[in-house]
Short mmCIF file of C-alpha atoms in Angstrom, two decimals:
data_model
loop_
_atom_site.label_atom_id
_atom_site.label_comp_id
_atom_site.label_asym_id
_atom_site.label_seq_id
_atom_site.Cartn_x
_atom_site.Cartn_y
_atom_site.Cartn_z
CA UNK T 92 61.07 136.53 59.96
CA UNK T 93 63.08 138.88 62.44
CA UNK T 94 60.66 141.13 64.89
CA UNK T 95 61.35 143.97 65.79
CA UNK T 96 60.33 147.41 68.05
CA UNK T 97 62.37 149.25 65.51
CA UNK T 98 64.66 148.65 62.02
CA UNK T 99 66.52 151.74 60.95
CA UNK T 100 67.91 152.20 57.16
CA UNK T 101 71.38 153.82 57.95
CA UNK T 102 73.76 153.54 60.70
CA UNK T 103 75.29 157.44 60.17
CA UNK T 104 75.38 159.70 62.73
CA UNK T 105 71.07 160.08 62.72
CA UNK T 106 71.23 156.47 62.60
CA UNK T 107 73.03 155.33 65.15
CA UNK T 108 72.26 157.63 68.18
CA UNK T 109 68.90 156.92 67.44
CA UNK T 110 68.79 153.35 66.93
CA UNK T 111 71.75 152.84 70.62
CA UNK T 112 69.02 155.73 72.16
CA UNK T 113 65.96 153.51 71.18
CA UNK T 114 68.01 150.10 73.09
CA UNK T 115 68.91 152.16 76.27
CA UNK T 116 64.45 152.83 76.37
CA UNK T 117 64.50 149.09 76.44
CA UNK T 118 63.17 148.94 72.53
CA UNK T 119 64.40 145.82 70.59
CA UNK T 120 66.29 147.25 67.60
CA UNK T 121 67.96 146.07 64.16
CA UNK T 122 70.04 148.59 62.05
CA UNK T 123 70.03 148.14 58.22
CA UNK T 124 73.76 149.39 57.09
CA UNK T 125 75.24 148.76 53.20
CA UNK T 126 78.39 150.33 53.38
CA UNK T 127 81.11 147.16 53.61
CA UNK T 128 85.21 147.25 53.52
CA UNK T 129 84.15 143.39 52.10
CA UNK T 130 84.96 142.02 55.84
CA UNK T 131 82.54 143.76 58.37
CA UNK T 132 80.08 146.60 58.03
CA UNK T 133 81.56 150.10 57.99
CA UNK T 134 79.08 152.14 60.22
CA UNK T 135 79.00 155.81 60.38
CA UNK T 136 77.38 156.77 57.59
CA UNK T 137 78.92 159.50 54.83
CA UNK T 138 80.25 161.62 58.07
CA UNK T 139 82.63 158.79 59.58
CA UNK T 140 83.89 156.96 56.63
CA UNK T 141 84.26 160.41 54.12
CA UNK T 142 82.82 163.66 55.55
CA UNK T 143 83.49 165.07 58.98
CA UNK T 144 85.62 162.72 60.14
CA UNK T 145 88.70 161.79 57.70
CA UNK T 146 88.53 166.14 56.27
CA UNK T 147 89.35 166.83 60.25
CA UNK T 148 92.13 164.20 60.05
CA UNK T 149 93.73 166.05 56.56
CA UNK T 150 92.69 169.39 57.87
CA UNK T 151 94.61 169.02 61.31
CA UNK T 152 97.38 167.21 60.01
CA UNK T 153 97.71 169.79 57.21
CA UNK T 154 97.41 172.69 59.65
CA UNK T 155 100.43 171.42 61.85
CA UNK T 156 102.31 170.62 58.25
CA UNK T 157 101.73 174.72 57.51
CA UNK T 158 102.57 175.65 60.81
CA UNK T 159 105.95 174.22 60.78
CA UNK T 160 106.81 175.28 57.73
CA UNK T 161 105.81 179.04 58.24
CA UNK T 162 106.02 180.83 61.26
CA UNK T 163 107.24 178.53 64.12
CA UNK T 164 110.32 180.52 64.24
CA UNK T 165 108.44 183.02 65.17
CA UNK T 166 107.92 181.49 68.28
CA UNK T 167 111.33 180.79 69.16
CA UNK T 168 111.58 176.64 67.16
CA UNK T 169 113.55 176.05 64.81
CA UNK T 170 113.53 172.92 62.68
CA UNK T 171 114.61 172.03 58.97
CA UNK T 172 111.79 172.44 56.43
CA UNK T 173 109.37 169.55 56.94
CA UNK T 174 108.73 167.01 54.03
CA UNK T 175 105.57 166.30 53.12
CA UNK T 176 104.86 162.03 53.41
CA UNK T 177 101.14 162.14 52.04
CA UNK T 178 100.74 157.99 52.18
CA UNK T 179 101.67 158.56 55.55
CA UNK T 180 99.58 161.77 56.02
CA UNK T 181 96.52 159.38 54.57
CA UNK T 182 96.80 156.15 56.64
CA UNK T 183 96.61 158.70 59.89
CA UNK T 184 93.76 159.92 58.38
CA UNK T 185 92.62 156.33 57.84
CA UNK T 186 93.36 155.17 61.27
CA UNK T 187 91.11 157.74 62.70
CA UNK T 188 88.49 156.59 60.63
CA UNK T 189 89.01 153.31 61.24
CA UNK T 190 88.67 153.80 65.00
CA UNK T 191 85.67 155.65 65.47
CA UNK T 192 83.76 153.29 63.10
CA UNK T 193 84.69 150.46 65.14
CA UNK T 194 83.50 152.55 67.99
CA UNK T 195 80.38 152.57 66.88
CA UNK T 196 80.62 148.56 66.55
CA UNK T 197 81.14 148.04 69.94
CA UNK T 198 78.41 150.54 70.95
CA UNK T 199 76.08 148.32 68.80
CA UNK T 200 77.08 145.07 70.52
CA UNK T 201 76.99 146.67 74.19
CA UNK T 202 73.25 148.18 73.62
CA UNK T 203 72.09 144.83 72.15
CA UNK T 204 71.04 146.01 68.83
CA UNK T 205 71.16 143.47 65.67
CA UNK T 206 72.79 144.57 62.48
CA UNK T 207 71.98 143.44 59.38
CA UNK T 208 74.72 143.99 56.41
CA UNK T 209 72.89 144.78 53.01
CA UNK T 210 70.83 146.89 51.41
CA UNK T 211 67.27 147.46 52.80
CA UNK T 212 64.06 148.23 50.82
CA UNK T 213 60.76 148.93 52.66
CA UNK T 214 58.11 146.26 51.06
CA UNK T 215 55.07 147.27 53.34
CA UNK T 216 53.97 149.63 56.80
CA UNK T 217 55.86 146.86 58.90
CA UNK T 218 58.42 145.35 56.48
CA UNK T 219 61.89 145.22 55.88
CA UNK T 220 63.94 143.21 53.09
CA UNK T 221 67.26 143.27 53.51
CA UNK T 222 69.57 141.83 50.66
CA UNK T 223 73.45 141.18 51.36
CA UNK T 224 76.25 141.09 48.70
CA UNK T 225 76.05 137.59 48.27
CA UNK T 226 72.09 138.42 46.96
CA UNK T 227 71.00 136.76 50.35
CA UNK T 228 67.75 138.19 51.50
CA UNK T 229 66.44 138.52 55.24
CA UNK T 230 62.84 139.80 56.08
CA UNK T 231 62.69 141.52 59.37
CA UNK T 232 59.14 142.98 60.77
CA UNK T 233 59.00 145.99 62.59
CA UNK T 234 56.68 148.31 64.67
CA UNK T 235 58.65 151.63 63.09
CA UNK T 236 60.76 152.00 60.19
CA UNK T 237 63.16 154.65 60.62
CA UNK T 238 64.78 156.14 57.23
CA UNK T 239 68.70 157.30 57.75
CA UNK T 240 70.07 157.01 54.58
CA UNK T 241 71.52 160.42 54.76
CA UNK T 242 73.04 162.55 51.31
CA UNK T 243 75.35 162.53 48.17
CA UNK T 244 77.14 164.78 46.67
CA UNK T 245 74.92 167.31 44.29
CA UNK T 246 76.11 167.03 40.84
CA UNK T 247 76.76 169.14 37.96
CA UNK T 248 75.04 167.85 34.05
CA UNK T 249 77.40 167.05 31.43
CA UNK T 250 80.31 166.67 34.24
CA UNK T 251 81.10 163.46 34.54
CA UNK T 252 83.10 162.28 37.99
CA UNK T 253 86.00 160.30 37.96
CA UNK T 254 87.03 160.68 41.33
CA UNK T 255 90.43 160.98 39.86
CA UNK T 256 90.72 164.27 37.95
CA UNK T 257 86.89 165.26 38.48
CA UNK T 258 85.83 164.27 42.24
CA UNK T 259 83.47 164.90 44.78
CA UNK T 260 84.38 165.42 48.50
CA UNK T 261 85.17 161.65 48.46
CA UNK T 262 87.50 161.40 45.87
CA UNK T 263 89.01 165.08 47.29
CA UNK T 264 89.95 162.97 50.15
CA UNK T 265 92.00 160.32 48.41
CA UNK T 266 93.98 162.33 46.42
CA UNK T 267 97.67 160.18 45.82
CA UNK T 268 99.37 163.15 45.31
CA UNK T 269 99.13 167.33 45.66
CA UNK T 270 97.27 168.58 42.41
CA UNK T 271 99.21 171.69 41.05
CA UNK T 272 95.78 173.18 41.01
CA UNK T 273 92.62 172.60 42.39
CA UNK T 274 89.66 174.56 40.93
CA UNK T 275 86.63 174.25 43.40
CA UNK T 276 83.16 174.23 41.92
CA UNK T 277 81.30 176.04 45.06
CA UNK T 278 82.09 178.14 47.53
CA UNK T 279 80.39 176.39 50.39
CA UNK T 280 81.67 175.29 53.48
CA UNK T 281 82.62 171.33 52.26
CA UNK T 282 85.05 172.56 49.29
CA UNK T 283 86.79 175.58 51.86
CA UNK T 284 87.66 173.19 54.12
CA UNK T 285 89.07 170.45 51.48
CA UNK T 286 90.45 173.60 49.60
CA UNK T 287 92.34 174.43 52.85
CA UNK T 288 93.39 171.07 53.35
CA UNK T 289 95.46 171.06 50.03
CA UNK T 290 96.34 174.92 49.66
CA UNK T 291 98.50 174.18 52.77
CA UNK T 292 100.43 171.53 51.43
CA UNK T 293 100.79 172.92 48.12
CA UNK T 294 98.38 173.43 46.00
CA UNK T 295 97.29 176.13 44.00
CA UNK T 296 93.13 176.55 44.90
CA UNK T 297 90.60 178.81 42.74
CA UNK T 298 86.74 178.57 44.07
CA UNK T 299 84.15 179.18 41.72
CA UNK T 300 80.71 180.49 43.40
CA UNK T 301 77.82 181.31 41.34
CA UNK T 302 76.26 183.62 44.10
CA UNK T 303 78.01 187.01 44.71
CA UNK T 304 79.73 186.11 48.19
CA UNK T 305 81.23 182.82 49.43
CA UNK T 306 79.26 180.40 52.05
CA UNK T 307 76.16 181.92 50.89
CA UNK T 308 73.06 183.04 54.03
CA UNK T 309 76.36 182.99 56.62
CA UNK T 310 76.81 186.15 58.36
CA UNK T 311 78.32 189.18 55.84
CA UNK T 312 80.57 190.61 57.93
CA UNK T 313 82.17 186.95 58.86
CA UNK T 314 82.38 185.90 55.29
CA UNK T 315 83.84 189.21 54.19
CA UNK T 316 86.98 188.98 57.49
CA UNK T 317 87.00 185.14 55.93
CA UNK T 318 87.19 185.36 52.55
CA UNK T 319 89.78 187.82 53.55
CA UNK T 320 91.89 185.79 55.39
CA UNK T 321 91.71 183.06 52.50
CA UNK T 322 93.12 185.30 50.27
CA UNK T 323 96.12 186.07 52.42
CA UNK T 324 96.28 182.36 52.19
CA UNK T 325 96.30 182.14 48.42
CA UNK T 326 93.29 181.12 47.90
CA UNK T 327 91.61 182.64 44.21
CA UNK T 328 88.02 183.26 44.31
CA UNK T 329 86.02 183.85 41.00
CA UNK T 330 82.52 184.65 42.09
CA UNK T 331 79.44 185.23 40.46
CA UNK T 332 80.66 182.90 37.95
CA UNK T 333 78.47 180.25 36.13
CA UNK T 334 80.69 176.78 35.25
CA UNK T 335 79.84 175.93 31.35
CA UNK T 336 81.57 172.93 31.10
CA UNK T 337 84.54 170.80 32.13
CA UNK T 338 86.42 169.06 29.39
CA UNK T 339 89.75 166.81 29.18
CA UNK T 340 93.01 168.65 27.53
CA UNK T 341 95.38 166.47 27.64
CA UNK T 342 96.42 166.19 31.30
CA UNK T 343 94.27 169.08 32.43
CA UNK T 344 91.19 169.84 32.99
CA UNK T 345 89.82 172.82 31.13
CA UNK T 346 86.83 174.81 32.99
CA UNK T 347 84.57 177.11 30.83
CA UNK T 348 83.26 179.71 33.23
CA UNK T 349 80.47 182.37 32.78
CA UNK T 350 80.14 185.16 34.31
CA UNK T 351 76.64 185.73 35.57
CA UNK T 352 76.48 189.63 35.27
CA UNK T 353 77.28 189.80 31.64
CA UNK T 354 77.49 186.07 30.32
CA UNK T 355 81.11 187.01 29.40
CA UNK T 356 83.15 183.33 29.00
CA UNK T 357 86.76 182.36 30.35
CA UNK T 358 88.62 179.26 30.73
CA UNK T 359 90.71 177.88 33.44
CA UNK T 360 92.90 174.71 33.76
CA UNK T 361 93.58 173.06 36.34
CA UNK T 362 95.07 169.53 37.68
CA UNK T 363 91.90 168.31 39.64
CA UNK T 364 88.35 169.88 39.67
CA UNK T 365 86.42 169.45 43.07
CA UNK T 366 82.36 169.82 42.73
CA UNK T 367 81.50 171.09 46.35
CA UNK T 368 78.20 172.02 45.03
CA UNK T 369 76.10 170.82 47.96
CA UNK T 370 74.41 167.30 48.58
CA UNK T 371 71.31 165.64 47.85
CA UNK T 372 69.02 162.95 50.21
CA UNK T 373 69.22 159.67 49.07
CA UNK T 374 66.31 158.30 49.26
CA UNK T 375 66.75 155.84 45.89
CA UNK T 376 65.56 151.96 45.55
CA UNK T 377 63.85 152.04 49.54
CA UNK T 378 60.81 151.64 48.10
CA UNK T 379 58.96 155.15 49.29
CA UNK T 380 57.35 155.06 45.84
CA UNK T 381 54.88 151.96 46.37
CA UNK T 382 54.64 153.14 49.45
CA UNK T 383 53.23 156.70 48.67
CA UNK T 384 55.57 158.28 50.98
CA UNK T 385 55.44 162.33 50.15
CA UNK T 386 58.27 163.91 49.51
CA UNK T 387 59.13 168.09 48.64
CA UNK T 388 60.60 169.52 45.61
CA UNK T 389 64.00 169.31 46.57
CA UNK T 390 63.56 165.44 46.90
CA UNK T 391 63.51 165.41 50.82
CA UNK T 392 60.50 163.31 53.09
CA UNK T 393 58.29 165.10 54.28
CA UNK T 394 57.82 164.51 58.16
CA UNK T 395 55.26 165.52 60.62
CA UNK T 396 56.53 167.22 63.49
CA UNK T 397 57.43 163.92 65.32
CA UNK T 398 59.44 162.86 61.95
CA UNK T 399 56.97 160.54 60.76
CA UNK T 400 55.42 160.36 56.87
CA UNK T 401 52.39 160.53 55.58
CA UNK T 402 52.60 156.50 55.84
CA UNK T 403 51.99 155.27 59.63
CA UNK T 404 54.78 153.62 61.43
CA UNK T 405 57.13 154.75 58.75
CA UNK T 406 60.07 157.85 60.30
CA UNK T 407 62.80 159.75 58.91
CA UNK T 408 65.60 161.98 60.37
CA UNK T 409 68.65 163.92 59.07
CA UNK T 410 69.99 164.88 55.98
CA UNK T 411 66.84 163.03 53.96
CA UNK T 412 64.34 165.64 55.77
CA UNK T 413 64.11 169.50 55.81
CA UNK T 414 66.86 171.64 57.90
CA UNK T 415 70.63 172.20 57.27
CA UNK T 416 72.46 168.86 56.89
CA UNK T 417 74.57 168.85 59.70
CA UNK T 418 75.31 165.71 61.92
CA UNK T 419 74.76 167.19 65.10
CA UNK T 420 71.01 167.89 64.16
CA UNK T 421 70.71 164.26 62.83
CA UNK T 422 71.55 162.84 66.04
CA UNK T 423 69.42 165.05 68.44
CA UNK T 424 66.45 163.69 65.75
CA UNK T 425 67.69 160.57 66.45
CA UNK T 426 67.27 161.20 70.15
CA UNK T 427 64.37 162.98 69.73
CA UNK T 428 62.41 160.20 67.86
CA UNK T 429 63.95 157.22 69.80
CA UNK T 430 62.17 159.02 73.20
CA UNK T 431 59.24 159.59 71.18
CA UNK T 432 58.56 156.31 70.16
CA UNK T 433 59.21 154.88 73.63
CA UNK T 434 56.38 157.66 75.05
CA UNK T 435 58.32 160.60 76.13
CA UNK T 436 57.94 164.04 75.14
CA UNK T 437 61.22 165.40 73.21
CA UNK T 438 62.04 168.65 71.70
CA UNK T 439 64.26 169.71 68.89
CA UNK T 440 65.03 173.44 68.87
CA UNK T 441 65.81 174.45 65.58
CA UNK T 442 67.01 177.72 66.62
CA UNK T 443 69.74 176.70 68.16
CA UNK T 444 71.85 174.33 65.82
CA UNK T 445 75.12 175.17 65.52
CA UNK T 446 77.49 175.27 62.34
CA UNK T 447 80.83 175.31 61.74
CA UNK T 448 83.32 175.55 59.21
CA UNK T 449 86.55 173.88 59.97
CA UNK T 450 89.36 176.17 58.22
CA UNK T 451 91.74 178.19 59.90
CA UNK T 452 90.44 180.69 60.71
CA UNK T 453 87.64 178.47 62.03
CA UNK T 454 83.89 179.88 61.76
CA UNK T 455 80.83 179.03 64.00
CA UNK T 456 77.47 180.65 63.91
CA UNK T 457 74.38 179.80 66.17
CA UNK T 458 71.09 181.29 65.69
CA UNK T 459 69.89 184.54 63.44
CA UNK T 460 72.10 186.95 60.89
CA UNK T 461 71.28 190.43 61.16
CA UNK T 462 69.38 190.13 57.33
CA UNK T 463 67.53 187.34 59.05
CA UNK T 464 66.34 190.07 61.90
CA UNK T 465 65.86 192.44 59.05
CA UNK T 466 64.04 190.51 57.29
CA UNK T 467 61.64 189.49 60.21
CA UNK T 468 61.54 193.01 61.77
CA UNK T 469 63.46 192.45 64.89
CA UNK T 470 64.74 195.33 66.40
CA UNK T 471 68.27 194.27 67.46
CA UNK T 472 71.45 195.12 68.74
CA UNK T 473 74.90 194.69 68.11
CA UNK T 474 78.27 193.88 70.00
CA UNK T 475 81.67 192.78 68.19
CA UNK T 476 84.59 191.74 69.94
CA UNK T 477 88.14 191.43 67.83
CA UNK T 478 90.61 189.04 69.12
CA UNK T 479 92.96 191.40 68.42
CA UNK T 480 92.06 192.73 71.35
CA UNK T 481 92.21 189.43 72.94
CA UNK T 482 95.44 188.46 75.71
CA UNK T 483 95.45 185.05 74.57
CA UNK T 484 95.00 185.70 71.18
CA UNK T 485 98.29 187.60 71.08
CA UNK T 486 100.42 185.58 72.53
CA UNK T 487 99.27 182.74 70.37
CA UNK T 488 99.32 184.61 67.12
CA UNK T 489 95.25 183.75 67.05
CA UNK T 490 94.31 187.41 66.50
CA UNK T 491 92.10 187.14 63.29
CA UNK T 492 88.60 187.62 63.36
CA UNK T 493 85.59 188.78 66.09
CA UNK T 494 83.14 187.63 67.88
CA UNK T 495 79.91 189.46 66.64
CA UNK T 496 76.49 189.25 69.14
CA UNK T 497 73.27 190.07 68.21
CA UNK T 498 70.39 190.53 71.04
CA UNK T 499 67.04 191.70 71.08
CA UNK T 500 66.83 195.75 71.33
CA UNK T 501 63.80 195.21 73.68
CA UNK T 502 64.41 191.78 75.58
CA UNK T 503 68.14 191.65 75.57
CA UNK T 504 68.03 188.29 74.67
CA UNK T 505 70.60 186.91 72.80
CA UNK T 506 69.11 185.97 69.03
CA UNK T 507 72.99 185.30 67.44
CA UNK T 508 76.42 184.50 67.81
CA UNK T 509 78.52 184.61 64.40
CA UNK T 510 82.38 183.54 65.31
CA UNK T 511 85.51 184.30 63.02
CA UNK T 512 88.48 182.97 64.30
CA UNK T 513 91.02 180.19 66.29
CA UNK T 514 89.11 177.84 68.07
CA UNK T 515 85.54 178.71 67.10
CA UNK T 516 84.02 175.68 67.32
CA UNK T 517 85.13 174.79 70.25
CA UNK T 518 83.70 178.46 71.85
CA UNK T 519 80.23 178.44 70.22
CA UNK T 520 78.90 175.97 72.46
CA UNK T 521 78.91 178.26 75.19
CA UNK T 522 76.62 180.60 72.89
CA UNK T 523 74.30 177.45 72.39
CA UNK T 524 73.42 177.03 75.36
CA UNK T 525 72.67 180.25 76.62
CA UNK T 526 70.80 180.74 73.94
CA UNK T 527 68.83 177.50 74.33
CA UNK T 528 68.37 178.56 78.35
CA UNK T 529 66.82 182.22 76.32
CA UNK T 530 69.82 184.01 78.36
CA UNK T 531 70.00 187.88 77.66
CA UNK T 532 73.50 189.39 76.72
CA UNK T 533 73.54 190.97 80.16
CA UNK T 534 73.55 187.10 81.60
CA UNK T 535 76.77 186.46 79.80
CA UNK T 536 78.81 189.48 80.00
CA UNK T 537 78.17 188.97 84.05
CA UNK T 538 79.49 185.40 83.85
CA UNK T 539 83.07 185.24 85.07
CA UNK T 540 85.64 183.76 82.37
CA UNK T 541 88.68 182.14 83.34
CA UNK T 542 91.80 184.81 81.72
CA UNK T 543 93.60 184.48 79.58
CA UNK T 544 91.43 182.55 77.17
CA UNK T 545 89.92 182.98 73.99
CA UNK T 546 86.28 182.52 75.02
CA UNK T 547 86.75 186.22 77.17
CA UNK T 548 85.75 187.74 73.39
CA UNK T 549 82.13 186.34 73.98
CA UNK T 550 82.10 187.94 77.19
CA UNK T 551 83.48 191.04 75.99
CA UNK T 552 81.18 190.64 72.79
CA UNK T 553 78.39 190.59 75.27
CA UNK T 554 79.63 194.07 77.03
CA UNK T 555 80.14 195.74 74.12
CA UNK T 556 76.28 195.41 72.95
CA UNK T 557 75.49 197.30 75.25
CA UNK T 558 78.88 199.87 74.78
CA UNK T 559 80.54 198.94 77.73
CA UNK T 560 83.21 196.65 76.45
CA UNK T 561 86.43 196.60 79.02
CA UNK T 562 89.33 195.93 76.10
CA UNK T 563 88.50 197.77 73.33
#
């Protein structure tokens, strides 16, 4: 029997910063992985090999695909109308994939940690069994068991998935050729962004949301300048809109819909149906059931506040606890838990997680909504920046969207920052970590930016809640 300081299930994002954090404390550490290309171990969890990673691949080569084709003359370019080489389009997607996952390979074998290839089931407080594809079994013993086994996609009763003609996010990503039309089953921020991907290189896209507004508890008045900007794109949306069924016809698919407000049915067809409906933990076959490990009722472990169960020695981090399921938070829990269990005193603010949604526009959002505030009584304040209004936005045909800050009326600390537009993601950091610093709107609107850029709209969103914004 292997010993070890710690084994963890999963080698995705929560997975693997925690398990290279725990080797750099001097722990002794094995990591538990399944996922095989039947030659080596493929790690990086549901984010590397089809989430995060490959959509930015499609959704950046797609963007420069659009680009060329409309609106580079514009700028003075001209060029034949581009063909579109999909194979080609996939194996770059592929080769990105393909190089961070051996990325993390190499960070495994630098940091001294042990991988085992297989599938792992907990069989006691301090046990591992780890069974590989040939039905080999290894038992490894360890001090703390760390669960990372991440999420699936949600799925939809009496739809069955093909990941041909009915697919999740995974088989959205694999698509041999541009459907005609792509009906998305939720309008959340995973079927936008594949929706984007193939409404630039062709494809007809209607979303189907059963709430009343798209990327439901994001801020309104960034949804409403999105969905806005989506539609200019060609995007359909029916919302408030119940899916009955999905059904075969021939080559199509046909989608009964319902609408909520009056039950009133309609049918759709399309070429390919996407269910974005959210994802689920998987927590299936570890063996948390013998092992009386509590979980909620939506499935996920419940965790103390130093992510362990109700079972001593026994952890779990990212998407399989509580909190938005987001890679970024599963690796500072990683981090977090790794310095815990080596003695030190980590903290987590949950306060301060960023998210993003990677369309063009972009969006990124740190920290409250005004209904939030509402809701908990905060007396606030407002300041919105357009980048219309923005000198490198113009010049760069970026001018869609705002900034929007929200501060405390009384504190002037800065509670929010909700971003519609070019380069959002890359901009919201600087909102993170003012925010996790407790800076007041006054402390960024008197830090100098560097002009022209795109991040002067924070600034300028910072001015203007207190009405003193310079260009507008």
């Amino acid at each position: 029997m292997s010993e070890f300081d710690i084994v963890v299930i999963g080698t995705g994002p929560g997975g693997y910063v925690c398990a290279i954090r725990a080797a750099q404390l001097g722990l002794s550490v094995a990591v538990v992985e399944k996922r095989t290309d039947g030659t080596k171990v493929n790690h990086g969890g549901t984010c590397l090999n089809v989430g995060c990673i490959p959509s930015k691949a499609l959704l950046h080569a797609s963007e420069k695909f659009h680009e060329i084709s409309n609106g580079i003359a514009q700028m003075g370019i001209k060029v034949t109308k581009p063909k579109l080489d999909l194979a080609s389009m996939q194996a770059f997607k592929d080769e990105g994939v393909k190089g961070n996952v051996d990325g993390i390979d190499f960070l495994f074998k630098k940091n001294k940690i042990t991988v085992f290839a297989g599938t792992g089931v907990i069989t006691g407080k301090s046990a591992v069994e780890v069974t590989d594809a040939s039905g080999k079994k290894n038992a490894l013993a360890a001090k703390n068991i760390i669960i990372a086994t991440g999420s699936v996609p949600a799925s939809l009763p009496g739809i069955e998935v093909d990941e041909k003609h009915i697919v999740t996010s995974t088989g959205a990503l694999e698509l041999k050729k541009v459907p005609g039309h792509l009906v998305i089953i939720g309008g959340g921020v995973i079927g936008l962004e594949l929706g984007s991907v193939w409404r630039r290189l062709g494809a007809q896209v209607t979303v189907v949301e059963y709430m009343k507004q798209i990327l439901p508890g994001m801020d309104k008045d960034v949804v409403k300048q999105f969905q806005r900007s989506l539609k200019k794109q060609g995007f359909t949306f029916k919302l408030s809109s119940k899916v009955v069924s999905v059904e075969k016809s021939g080559r199509k698919q046909k989608i009964t819909l319902e609408a909520v407000k009056n039950q009133k049915q309609s049918e759709i067809e399309a070429d390919v149906v996407l269910v974005a409906i959210g994802r689920i933990p998987y927590t299936q076959d570890l063996g948390l059931e013998d092992l009386g490990v509590n979980k909620d009722n939506r499935g996920r472990i419940d965790v103390d506040d130093h992510y362990q169960t109700n079972v001593e020695g026994i952890y779990a981090i990212g998407d399989v606890i509580k909190g938005p399921m987001l890679a970024h938070k599963a690796e500072d829990e990683g981090v977090a838990l790794a310095e815990h269990l080596a003695g030190q005193q980590p903290h987590v603010n949950y306060d301060v997680i960023p998210g993003v949604v990677y369309t063009q526009p972009e969006i990124a959002t740190v920290g409250a909504t005004e209904d939030q505030l509402i809701e908990q009584g905060i007396a606030y304040k407002v300041g919105k920046f357009p980048f219309m209004a923005n000198g490198r936005a113009r010049v760069s045909h970026g001018t869609e969207g705002f900034v929007k800050l929200l501060a405390d009326a009384a504190t002037d600390r800065v509670l929010g920052v909700h971003i519609v537009g070019s380069n959002a993601s890359e901009m919201i950091g600087e909102a993170a970590v003012l925010m996790e610093f407790g800076g007041s709107a006054e402390d960024l609107a008197r830090t100098c930016h560097a002009h022209p850029t795109l991040s002067e709209a924070i600034k300028e969103a910072a001015l203007a809640s207190d009405g003193r914004a310079i260009h507008i």
